[in-house]
Tab-separated table of C-alpha atoms in Angstrom:
chain	number	residue	atom	x	y	z
A	1	MET	CA	0.524	-0.377	-0.535
A	2	THR	CA	0.562	3.703	-0.958
A	3	PRO	CA	-0.734	7.022	0.159
A	4	LEU	CA	-2.315	6.742	-2.936
A	5	ASP	CA	-4.353	4.490	-1.811
A	6	LEU	CA	-5.460	6.455	1.237
A	7	PRO	CA	-8.078	8.461	-0.309
A	8	ALA	CA	-9.833	4.786	-0.666
A	9	ARG	CA	-9.062	3.755	2.856
A	10	VAL	CA	-10.204	7.452	4.573
A	11	ASN	CA	-12.653	7.213	2.588
A	12	ALA	CA	-14.671	4.444	3.524
A	13	ASP	CA	-13.996	4.433	7.207
A	14	PRO	CA	-16.596	5.253	9.200
A	15	VAL	CA	-14.891	6.527	12.125
A	16	LEU	CA	-12.125	8.755	10.201
A	17	ARG	CA	-15.536	10.581	8.627
A	18	ARG	CA	-16.834	11.189	12.008
A	19	TRP	CA	-12.682	12.110	14.028
A	20	GLY	CA	-11.980	14.164	10.525
A	21	ARG	CA	-15.178	16.164	9.679
A	22	ASP	CA	-13.540	19.888	9.921
A	23	LEU	CA	-10.524	18.479	9.230
A	24	SER	CA	-9.823	20.812	5.530
A	25	ALA	CA	-6.122	21.214	4.546
A	26	ASP	CA	-3.727	20.527	2.484
A	27	VAL	CA	-1.048	18.032	3.313
A	28	LEU	CA	2.634	17.007	1.759
A	29	LEU	CA	3.691	13.535	3.027
A	30	GLU	CA	7.123	12.799	2.390
A	31	VAL	CA	9.128	9.741	3.015
A	32	GLY	CA	13.505	10.141	2.162
A	33	GLY	CA	12.825	11.342	-1.349
A	34	GLN	CA	9.327	11.260	-2.225
A	35	SER	CA	6.755	12.853	-1.639
A	36	TRP	CA	2.807	12.900	-1.699
A	37	LEU	CA	0.198	15.325	-1.961
A	38	LEU	CA	-3.175	14.918	-0.425
A	39	ALA	CA	-5.830	17.412	-0.586
A	40	ILE	CA	-9.138	16.931	2.389
A	41	VAL	CA	-12.316	18.446	2.275
A	42	LYS	CA	-14.306	17.664	5.382
A	43	GLY	CA	-12.429	15.211	6.438
A	44	VAL	CA	-12.155	13.247	2.829
A	45	ILE	CA	-9.220	13.408	0.944
A	46	THR	CA	-10.287	14.606	-2.750
A	47	GLN	CA	-7.442	14.399	-5.054
A	48	VAL	CA	-3.512	12.447	-3.344
A	49	ARG	CA	-0.497	13.347	-6.414
A	50	GLN	CA	2.419	11.635	-6.596
A	51	GLY	CA	5.669	14.050	-6.511
A	52	PRO	CA	8.396	15.447	-7.693
A	53	PHE	CA	6.917	18.545	-6.924
A	54	LEU	CA	8.530	21.937	-8.774
A	55	MET	CA	6.760	23.879	-6.652
A	56	PRO	CA	4.241	22.893	-4.273
A	57	ARG	CA	1.951	24.263	-1.830
A	58	TRP	CA	0.898	22.806	1.782
A	59	ASP	CA	-0.600	24.458	4.145
A	60	VAL	CA	1.580	21.515	6.666
A	61	ALA	CA	4.024	18.401	6.359
A	62	LEU	CA	4.349	15.622	7.451
A	63	ARG	CA	8.665	14.709	6.332
A	64	ALA	CA	9.107	10.834	7.949
A	65	ASP	CA	13.234	8.917	7.460
A	66	ALA	CA	12.696	6.116	5.265
A	67	GLU	CA	13.826	4.016	7.299
A	68	ALA	CA	11.349	4.722	10.314
A	69	TRP	CA	8.666	4.549	8.273
A	70	ALA	CA	9.082	1.321	6.845
A	71	ASP	CA	9.435	0.030	10.656
A	72	TYR	CA	6.077	2.806	11.625
A	73	LEU	CA	3.873	0.388	8.049
A	74	ARG	CA	4.840	-2.605	9.441
A	75	PRO	CA	1.672	-4.581	11.484
A	76	GLU	CA	3.426	-4.757	14.608
A	77	PRO	CA	5.995	-1.605	14.774
A	78	PRO	CA	9.022	-2.251	16.772
A	79	PRO	CA	8.606	0.729	20.180
A	80	GLY	CA	9.266	3.712	18.811
A	81	ARG	CA	8.482	3.719	15.885
A	82	HIS	CA	4.691	2.280	15.801
A	83	ASP	CA	3.490	5.675	16.469
A	84	LEU	CA	3.900	9.194	14.814
A	85	PHE	CA	4.719	11.101	18.066
A	86	ALA	CA	6.445	8.434	18.707
A	87	LEU	CA	8.517	8.783	15.100
A	88	ILE	CA	8.184	12.802	16.087
A	89	ARG	CA	9.955	12.157	19.780
A	90	PHE	CA	12.836	10.642	18.444
A	91	GLY	CA	13.615	12.898	14.991
A	92	LYS	CA	11.929	11.138	12.747
A	93	LEU	CA	9.052	12.718	12.340
A	94	LYS	CA	9.346	16.039	11.379
A	95	LEU	CA	6.623	18.778	11.612
A	96	GLU	CA	6.602	22.033	9.339
A	97	GLY	CA	4.033	25.058	8.704
A	98	ASN	CA	1.239	25.495	10.714
A	99	PRO	CA	0.553	22.814	12.568
A	100	HIS	CA	-3.051	23.516	13.870
A	101	PRO	CA	-5.221	20.966	11.408
A	102	PHE	CA	-2.575	18.130	12.740
A	103	MET	CA	-2.612	19.474	16.512
A	104	SER	CA	-6.288	19.733	16.379
A	105	HIS	CA	-7.308	16.161	14.206
A	106	ILE	CA	-4.120	14.079	16.281
A	107	LEU	CA	-6.230	11.658	15.959
A	108	TRP	CA	-7.408	11.212	12.263
A	109	PHE	CA	-4.102	11.384	10.887
A	110	LYS	CA	-3.190	8.709	13.184
A	111	GLY	CA	-6.268	6.628	12.455
A	112	ALA	CA	-5.410	7.633	8.507
A	113	LEU	CA	-1.855	6.456	8.316
A	114	ALA	CA	-2.212	4.014	10.477
A	115	THR	CA	-4.442	3.118	6.881
A	116	LEU	CA	-1.471	2.131	5.289
A	117	ARG	CA	0.317	-0.807	7.850
A	118	GLY	CA	-0.807	-4.071	5.528
A	119	ALA	CA	0.227	-7.679	4.256
A	120	ALA	CA	2.112	-5.159	1.111
A	121	ALA	CA	3.573	-2.546	3.791
B	1	MET	CA	-23.195	-7.684	38.681
B	2	MET	CA	-21.858	-4.821	41.316
B	3	GLU	CA	-18.181	-4.736	41.504
B	4	ASP	CA	-16.157	-4.065	45.311
B	5	ILE	CA	-15.162	-1.093	44.510
B	6	ILE	CA	-16.259	1.366	47.161
B	7	GLY	CA	-16.392	5.175	46.212
B	8	ARG	CA	-16.726	7.603	48.684
B	9	TYR	CA	-16.217	11.881	49.526
B	10	MET	CA	-13.392	12.969	51.640
B	11	ARG	CA	-12.663	16.553	52.831
B	12	LEU	CA	-9.969	17.977	53.829
B	13	GLU	CA	-7.725	20.224	54.610
B	14	LEU	CA	-4.990	20.737	51.411
B	15	ASP	CA	-2.507	23.102	51.739
B	16	GLY	CA	-4.393	25.123	54.223
B	17	VAL	CA	-7.596	24.772	51.405
B	18	PRO	CA	-10.755	22.843	51.569
B	19	HIS	CA	-11.062	19.786	49.841
B	20	ARG	CA	-13.518	17.281	48.274
B	21	ILE	CA	-11.837	14.100	47.044
B	22	TYR	CA	-12.551	11.261	45.669
B	23	VAL	CA	-11.748	7.597	47.473
B	24	GLU	CA	-12.097	4.630	46.358
B	25	GLU	CA	-11.420	1.361	47.482
B	26	ALA	CA	-10.873	-2.854	47.303
B	27	GLY	CA	-9.898	-5.252	48.907
B	28	GLN	CA	-8.076	-5.875	52.775
B	29	GLY	CA	-4.721	-5.533	53.983
B	30	ILE	CA	-1.681	-4.546	53.522
B	31	PRO	CA	-3.255	-0.670	52.303
B	32	LEU	CA	-1.676	0.604	48.945
B	33	LEU	CA	-2.461	3.981	47.626
B	34	CYS	CA	-2.327	4.537	43.412
B	35	LEU	CA	-2.328	7.953	42.003
B	36	HIS	CA	-3.241	7.791	38.251
B	37	THR	CA	-1.277	9.378	35.586
B	38	ALA	CA	-1.500	13.081	34.790
B	39	GLY	CA	-5.104	14.250	33.517
B	40	SER	CA	-6.749	11.623	34.229
B	41	ASP	CA	-8.137	10.044	37.130
B	42	THR	CA	-8.572	6.821	39.763
B	43	ARG	CA	-10.927	4.386	37.365
B	44	GLN	CA	-7.788	3.348	35.608
B	45	TRP	CA	-6.911	1.359	38.392
B	46	ARG	CA	-10.614	-0.388	38.081
B	47	GLY	CA	-7.858	-3.823	36.760
B	48	LEU	CA	-5.707	-3.360	40.417
B	49	LEU	CA	-8.814	-2.921	42.057
B	50	ASN	CA	-11.358	-5.333	40.775
B	51	ASP	CA	-8.863	-8.697	40.950
B	52	PRO	CA	-9.108	-10.597	44.094
B	53	ALA	CA	-5.279	-11.710	43.718
B	54	VAL	CA	-4.649	-8.419	44.638
B	55	THR	CA	-7.342	-7.177	47.078
B	56	ARG	CA	-7.071	-10.282	49.056
B	57	HIS	CA	-4.191	-9.788	50.822
B	58	PHE	CA	-4.161	-5.544	49.778
B	59	ARG	CA	-6.409	-2.563	50.595
B	60	CYS	CA	-6.359	-0.744	47.679
B	61	ILE	CA	-7.210	2.495	47.548
B	62	ALA	CA	-6.807	5.156	44.744
B	63	PHE	CA	-8.023	8.744	44.908
B	64	ASP	CA	-8.180	11.269	42.071
B	65	LEU	CA	-5.825	14.477	42.760
B	66	PRO	CA	-7.651	17.744	42.885
B	67	TRP	CA	-8.926	19.467	39.919
B	68	HIS	CA	-9.595	15.565	38.262
B	69	GLY	CA	-12.179	12.985	37.971
B	70	LYS	CA	-14.182	13.332	40.262
B	71	SER	CA	-12.612	15.277	42.920
B	72	SER	CA	-13.650	18.664	42.600
B	73	PRO	CA	-10.685	21.899	41.761
B	74	PRO	CA	-10.778	23.726	45.235
B	75	GLU	CA	-12.981	27.771	46.027
B	76	GLY	CA	-11.014	29.882	43.623
B	77	TRP	CA	-10.760	27.839	41.205
B	78	TRP	CA	-12.008	29.800	38.067
B	79	ARG	CA	-9.288	32.679	38.834
B	80	GLU	CA	-6.168	31.097	38.072
B	81	GLU	CA	-4.131	28.627	36.022
B	82	TYR	CA	-3.676	25.030	37.697
B	83	LYS	CA	-0.363	24.221	37.716
B	84	LEU	CA	0.792	20.933	39.328
B	85	THR	CA	3.895	21.288	41.584
B	86	THR	CA	5.976	18.633	43.499
B	87	ALA	CA	5.080	20.118	46.800
B	88	ALA	CA	1.502	20.297	46.036
B	89	TYR	CA	1.128	17.037	44.885
B	90	ALA	CA	4.116	15.477	47.366
B	91	GLY	CA	0.935	16.939	50.071
B	92	ALA	CA	-2.111	15.555	48.419
B	93	VAL	CA	-0.895	11.180	48.542
B	94	MET	CA	0.766	12.047	51.958
B	95	GLY	CA	-2.319	14.019	52.799
B	96	VAL	CA	-4.961	11.536	51.547
B	97	SER	CA	-2.793	8.460	53.065
B	98	ARG	CA	-2.712	10.403	57.006
B	99	ALA	CA	-6.641	11.730	56.505
B	100	LEU	CA	-7.406	8.043	56.093
B	101	GLY	CA	-4.730	6.416	58.994
B	102	LEU	CA	-2.549	4.464	56.465
B	103	GLU	CA	0.256	3.061	58.030
B	104	LYS	CA	3.582	2.424	56.410
B	105	PRO	CA	1.308	3.100	52.711
B	106	LEU	CA	2.841	1.127	49.672
B	107	VAL	CA	2.352	4.193	47.209
B	108	MET	CA	2.147	2.065	43.539
B	109	GLY	CA	2.369	5.243	40.995
B	110	CYS	CA	2.131	5.790	37.197
B	111	SER	CA	3.933	8.543	34.665
B	112	ILE	CA	3.398	11.632	36.935
B	113	GLY	CA	2.385	9.175	40.015
B	114	GLY	CA	6.188	7.366	38.867
B	115	ARG	CA	7.906	10.166	39.296
B	116	ILE	CA	6.003	11.758	42.601
B	117	VAL	CA	6.743	7.599	44.589
B	118	LEU	CA	10.643	9.101	43.783
B	119	GLU	CA	9.676	12.304	45.959
B	120	LEU	CA	7.754	10.458	48.305
B	121	ALA	CA	11.152	8.078	48.633
B	122	ALA	CA	13.799	11.023	49.591
B	123	ALA	CA	11.058	12.512	52.258
B	124	HIS	CA	7.839	10.608	53.437
B	125	GLY	CA	10.492	7.048	53.014
B	126	ALA	CA	10.458	6.397	57.188
B	127	GLU	CA	6.046	6.873	56.419
B	128	LEU	CA	5.492	4.696	53.653
B	129	GLY	CA	6.443	0.957	53.106
B	130	GLY	CA	8.211	1.070	50.001
B	131	VAL	CA	7.307	2.728	47.207
B	132	ILE	CA	6.213	1.044	43.481
B	133	GLY	CA	7.619	3.264	40.164
B	134	LEU	CA	5.374	2.837	37.789
B	135	GLN	CA	6.395	4.838	33.972
B	136	SER	CA	8.706	6.471	36.262
B	137	SER	CA	11.451	8.627	35.392
B	138	ALA	CA	13.531	11.848	37.132
B	139	HIS	CA	12.605	14.700	34.367
B	140	VAL	CA	11.432	13.915	30.749
B	141	THR	CA	12.240	16.350	27.356
B	142	PRO	CA	9.731	18.513	25.986
B	143	TYR	CA	9.009	16.439	22.068
B	144	TYR	CA	5.698	18.429	21.407
B	145	ASP	CA	4.562	21.549	22.263
B	146	VAL	CA	1.638	21.212	25.419
B	147	SER	CA	-0.095	24.478	24.568
B	148	TRP	CA	-1.664	22.474	21.186
B	149	THR	CA	-3.651	20.546	24.663
B	150	HIS	CA	-5.988	23.762	25.942
B	151	ARG	CA	-6.067	26.306	23.059
B	152	ALA	CA	-10.312	28.380	22.386
B	153	ASP	CA	-9.483	26.974	19.208
B	154	VAL	CA	-8.876	22.982	19.622
B	155	HIS	CA	-11.127	20.403	21.855
B	156	GLY	CA	-9.268	19.760	24.180
B	157	GLY	CA	-10.275	16.644	24.904
B	158	GLU	CA	-10.128	14.928	21.812
B	159	ALA	CA	-6.222	16.865	21.213
B	160	CYS	CA	-4.827	15.339	25.394
B	161	ALA	CA	-5.930	12.088	23.996
B	162	GLY	CA	-4.200	12.148	20.781
B	163	VAL	CA	-1.054	13.811	22.767
B	164	VAL	CA	-1.264	10.241	24.686
B	165	SER	CA	-3.125	7.308	22.567
B	166	GLY	CA	0.927	5.959	21.932
B	167	LEU	CA	2.137	5.815	24.175
B	168	MET	CA	0.102	2.602	25.050
B	169	ALA	CA	1.614	-0.528	22.834
B	170	PRO	CA	-0.102	-1.002	19.568
B	171	GLN	CA	-0.826	-5.112	21.485
B	172	SER	CA	-2.793	-3.822	24.598
B	173	PRO	CA	-6.710	-4.786	24.205
B	174	GLU	CA	-8.570	-2.101	21.892
B	175	ALA	CA	-11.365	-1.367	24.284
B	176	GLU	CA	-8.823	-1.071	27.448
B	177	ARG	CA	-6.318	2.050	25.120
B	178	TRP	CA	-9.242	2.741	23.948
B	179	GLU	CA	-11.491	3.222	27.505
B	180	THR	CA	-7.652	4.537	28.938
B	181	LEU	CA	-8.555	7.678	26.102
B	182	TRP	CA	-11.974	8.047	27.568
B	183	HIS	CA	-10.262	8.996	30.237
B	184	TYR	CA	-8.369	11.777	29.009
B	185	MET	CA	-11.445	13.030	26.929
B	186	GLN	CA	-12.947	14.031	29.863
B	187	GLY	CA	-10.055	15.834	31.783
B	188	GLY	CA	-10.859	19.511	32.614
B	189	PRO	CA	-9.383	22.226	31.279
B	190	GLY	CA	-5.976	22.818	31.261
B	191	VAL	CA	-5.636	20.299	34.098
B	192	PHE	CA	-3.208	17.454	31.932
B	193	ARG	CA	-1.277	20.599	30.867
B	194	GLY	CA	-1.328	22.028	34.555
B	195	ASP	CA	-0.166	18.087	35.170
B	196	LEU	CA	2.692	18.697	32.217
B	197	HIS	CA	3.750	21.674	34.197
B	198	PHE	CA	5.419	19.367	37.187
B	199	TYR	CA	6.505	16.376	34.572
B	200	LYS	CA	7.935	18.789	31.775
B	201	GLU	CA	9.594	22.015	33.759
B	202	GLU	CA	9.222	21.777	37.555
B	203	GLY	CA	8.963	18.626	39.367
B	204	ASP	CA	13.381	17.139	37.806
B	205	LEU	CA	13.791	14.977	39.939
B	206	ARG	CA	17.384	14.160	39.291
B	207	GLY	CA	18.487	16.135	42.485
B	208	ARG	CA	16.451	14.386	44.611
B	209	LEU	CA	17.890	10.345	43.837
B	210	ALA	CA	20.867	10.775	46.666
B	211	SER	CA	18.198	11.470	48.878
B	212	ILE	CA	16.873	7.798	48.785
B	213	ASP	CA	16.958	4.719	51.591
B	214	THR	CA	15.941	1.869	49.978
B	215	ALA	CA	17.145	-0.074	53.020
B	216	GLN	CA	14.022	2.004	54.169
B	217	CYS	CA	11.664	2.172	51.259
B	218	PRO	CA	11.879	-0.039	48.735
B	219	VAL	CA	11.747	1.041	45.466
B	220	TRP	CA	10.600	-0.863	42.501
B	221	LEU	CA	9.846	0.427	39.036
B	222	LEU	CA	7.975	-0.926	36.221
B	223	THR	CA	7.599	-0.070	33.238
B	224	GLY	CA	6.298	-0.671	29.547
B	225	GLU	CA	8.969	-0.779	26.765
B	226	TYR	CA	6.230	1.465	23.594
B	227	ASP	CA	6.441	4.548	26.623
B	228	TYR	CA	8.185	7.197	24.148
B	229	SER	CA	7.417	9.269	27.211
B	230	CYS	CA	9.218	7.643	29.960
B	231	THR	CA	12.001	5.853	27.893
B	232	PRO	CA	12.895	2.344	29.810
B	233	GLU	CA	15.225	4.194	29.316
B	234	ALA	CA	14.912	7.336	31.492
B	235	THR	CA	13.795	4.436	33.910
B	236	MET	CA	16.883	2.401	33.935
B	237	GLU	CA	18.942	5.724	34.453
B	238	VAL	CA	16.474	6.516	38.390
B	239	ALA	CA	17.348	2.638	39.172
B	240	ALA	CA	21.126	3.628	37.845
B	241	ALA	CA	20.814	5.905	40.454
B	242	VAL	CA	19.087	4.927	43.609
B	243	PRO	CA	21.088	2.039	44.818
B	244	GLY	CA	18.744	-1.212	45.897
B	245	ALA	CA	16.174	0.256	43.501
B	246	LYS	CA	14.974	-3.375	41.467
B	247	ALA	CA	13.249	-2.290	37.426
B	248	THR	CA	12.545	-4.820	35.477
B	249	ILE	CA	10.592	-3.483	31.855
B	250	MET	CA	7.995	-4.945	30.496
B	251	GLU	CA	7.394	-6.090	27.339
B	252	LYS	CA	4.193	-5.597	24.900
B	253	LEU	CA	2.838	-2.474	27.759
B	254	GLY	CA	3.916	1.180	27.282
B	255	HIS	CA	2.857	4.251	29.469
B	256	PHE	CA	-0.236	3.103	30.846
B	257	PRO	CA	-0.264	-0.971	32.462
B	258	MET	CA	-2.383	-1.222	34.479
B	259	SER	CA	-4.534	0.413	32.718
B	260	GLU	CA	-4.147	-0.362	28.787
B	261	HIS	CA	-3.833	-4.400	28.838
B	262	TYR	CA	-4.166	-4.814	33.305
B	263	ALA	CA	-4.019	-8.813	32.424
B	264	ARG	CA	0.075	-8.839	31.438
B	265	PHE	CA	0.802	-5.331	33.875
B	266	ALA	CA	-0.987	-7.737	36.690
B	267	ALA	CA	1.928	-10.609	35.846
B	268	ALA	CA	4.326	-8.229	36.261
B	269	LEU	CA	3.476	-6.716	39.458
B	270	ALA	CA	2.509	-10.291	41.152
B	271	PRO	CA	6.115	-10.890	42.069
B	272	VAL	CA	5.956	-7.232	43.618
B	273	LEU	CA	3.706	-7.785	45.509
B	274	SER	CA	4.675	-11.597	46.643
B	275	GLU	CA	8.190	-9.470	47.595
B	276	VAL	CA	6.147	-6.840	49.661
B	277	ARG	CA	4.581	-9.711	51.204
B	278	ALA	CA	7.247	-11.727	52.337
B	279	ALA	CA	9.219	-8.969	53.905
B	280	ARG	CA	6.098	-7.923	56.303
B	281	ARG	CA	5.360	-11.892	57.119
């Protein structure tokens, strides 16, 4: 699974739709050298584009270390790699831009990105 | 089915200020006073207080700190900003213990509770039968801006739950994890942040560890491996600085062992409680 799968996973999840009902933001997700732009409108991921981007515009960016992100996506992730805040704590995930969309919707971001965990991860 | 837990309210003065404190207990025997984490309440101890293997030998008591759970803040709270301090926290624990007439209680606290038991052991060790620190650290370096947990434009309950959700082990049962988060969602405005004032700023106890005499007041430390707030390394630093302290790192548990996965925590706690009982025979 890749971030391109997020709309199918997230938009079909009624719990995430409820957590995200007030979330509208453009989010840049960067893992190592790869990047994706997520357009979110009221908790619905309306578009995902894969980089590279020449002049991306975003509200908040999440930039993850590739190796740590691979651990995060494991079905049973190891301590320190199992959660977005754990990655932040140990310097493996950087939050940039306006923190408000993320900090006001922490449970949505954690839940949405955790849907990428699975067999293909 | 009625549980064996009994809850009552206690009127007492803490630092000269009248308080109404919610206390619940179950069991008989050696007094075991339990301290909840920052921004939460006694419900975190529901597994322990409902465990006959423990309550058969221990009088388990938990209370909500002022401002938490069903303990109201003191009169005039609307005029002040809540900030927990080492002195106020230790005073509350010892005040409740003395008001209950507990003799040589064993005090078990988690997170901020795991921190304050170190101060209790240092300052009041002669009055205690020992301390059990869960997720104990002497200090924590901030890793996010705690002001996000108390803002008019962010739901405080959801932010507090979001901040702490990942501190639990992914293997912990879903129902127990979400029960733990519900308590966080119910905290009063700014209370979690006020507790973190003690946890991340004022309550650096590194200089107090040398005052702990484990011959007088034994110290046990139990820490879940998935905790990235109080890391296993932070607990081992405490253990190294307190001669005689016994530390165990618990696999597949996180920051809220007693609440996120009681059965697994109970297995780690059992040898400690056996040791306590053997020493008192």
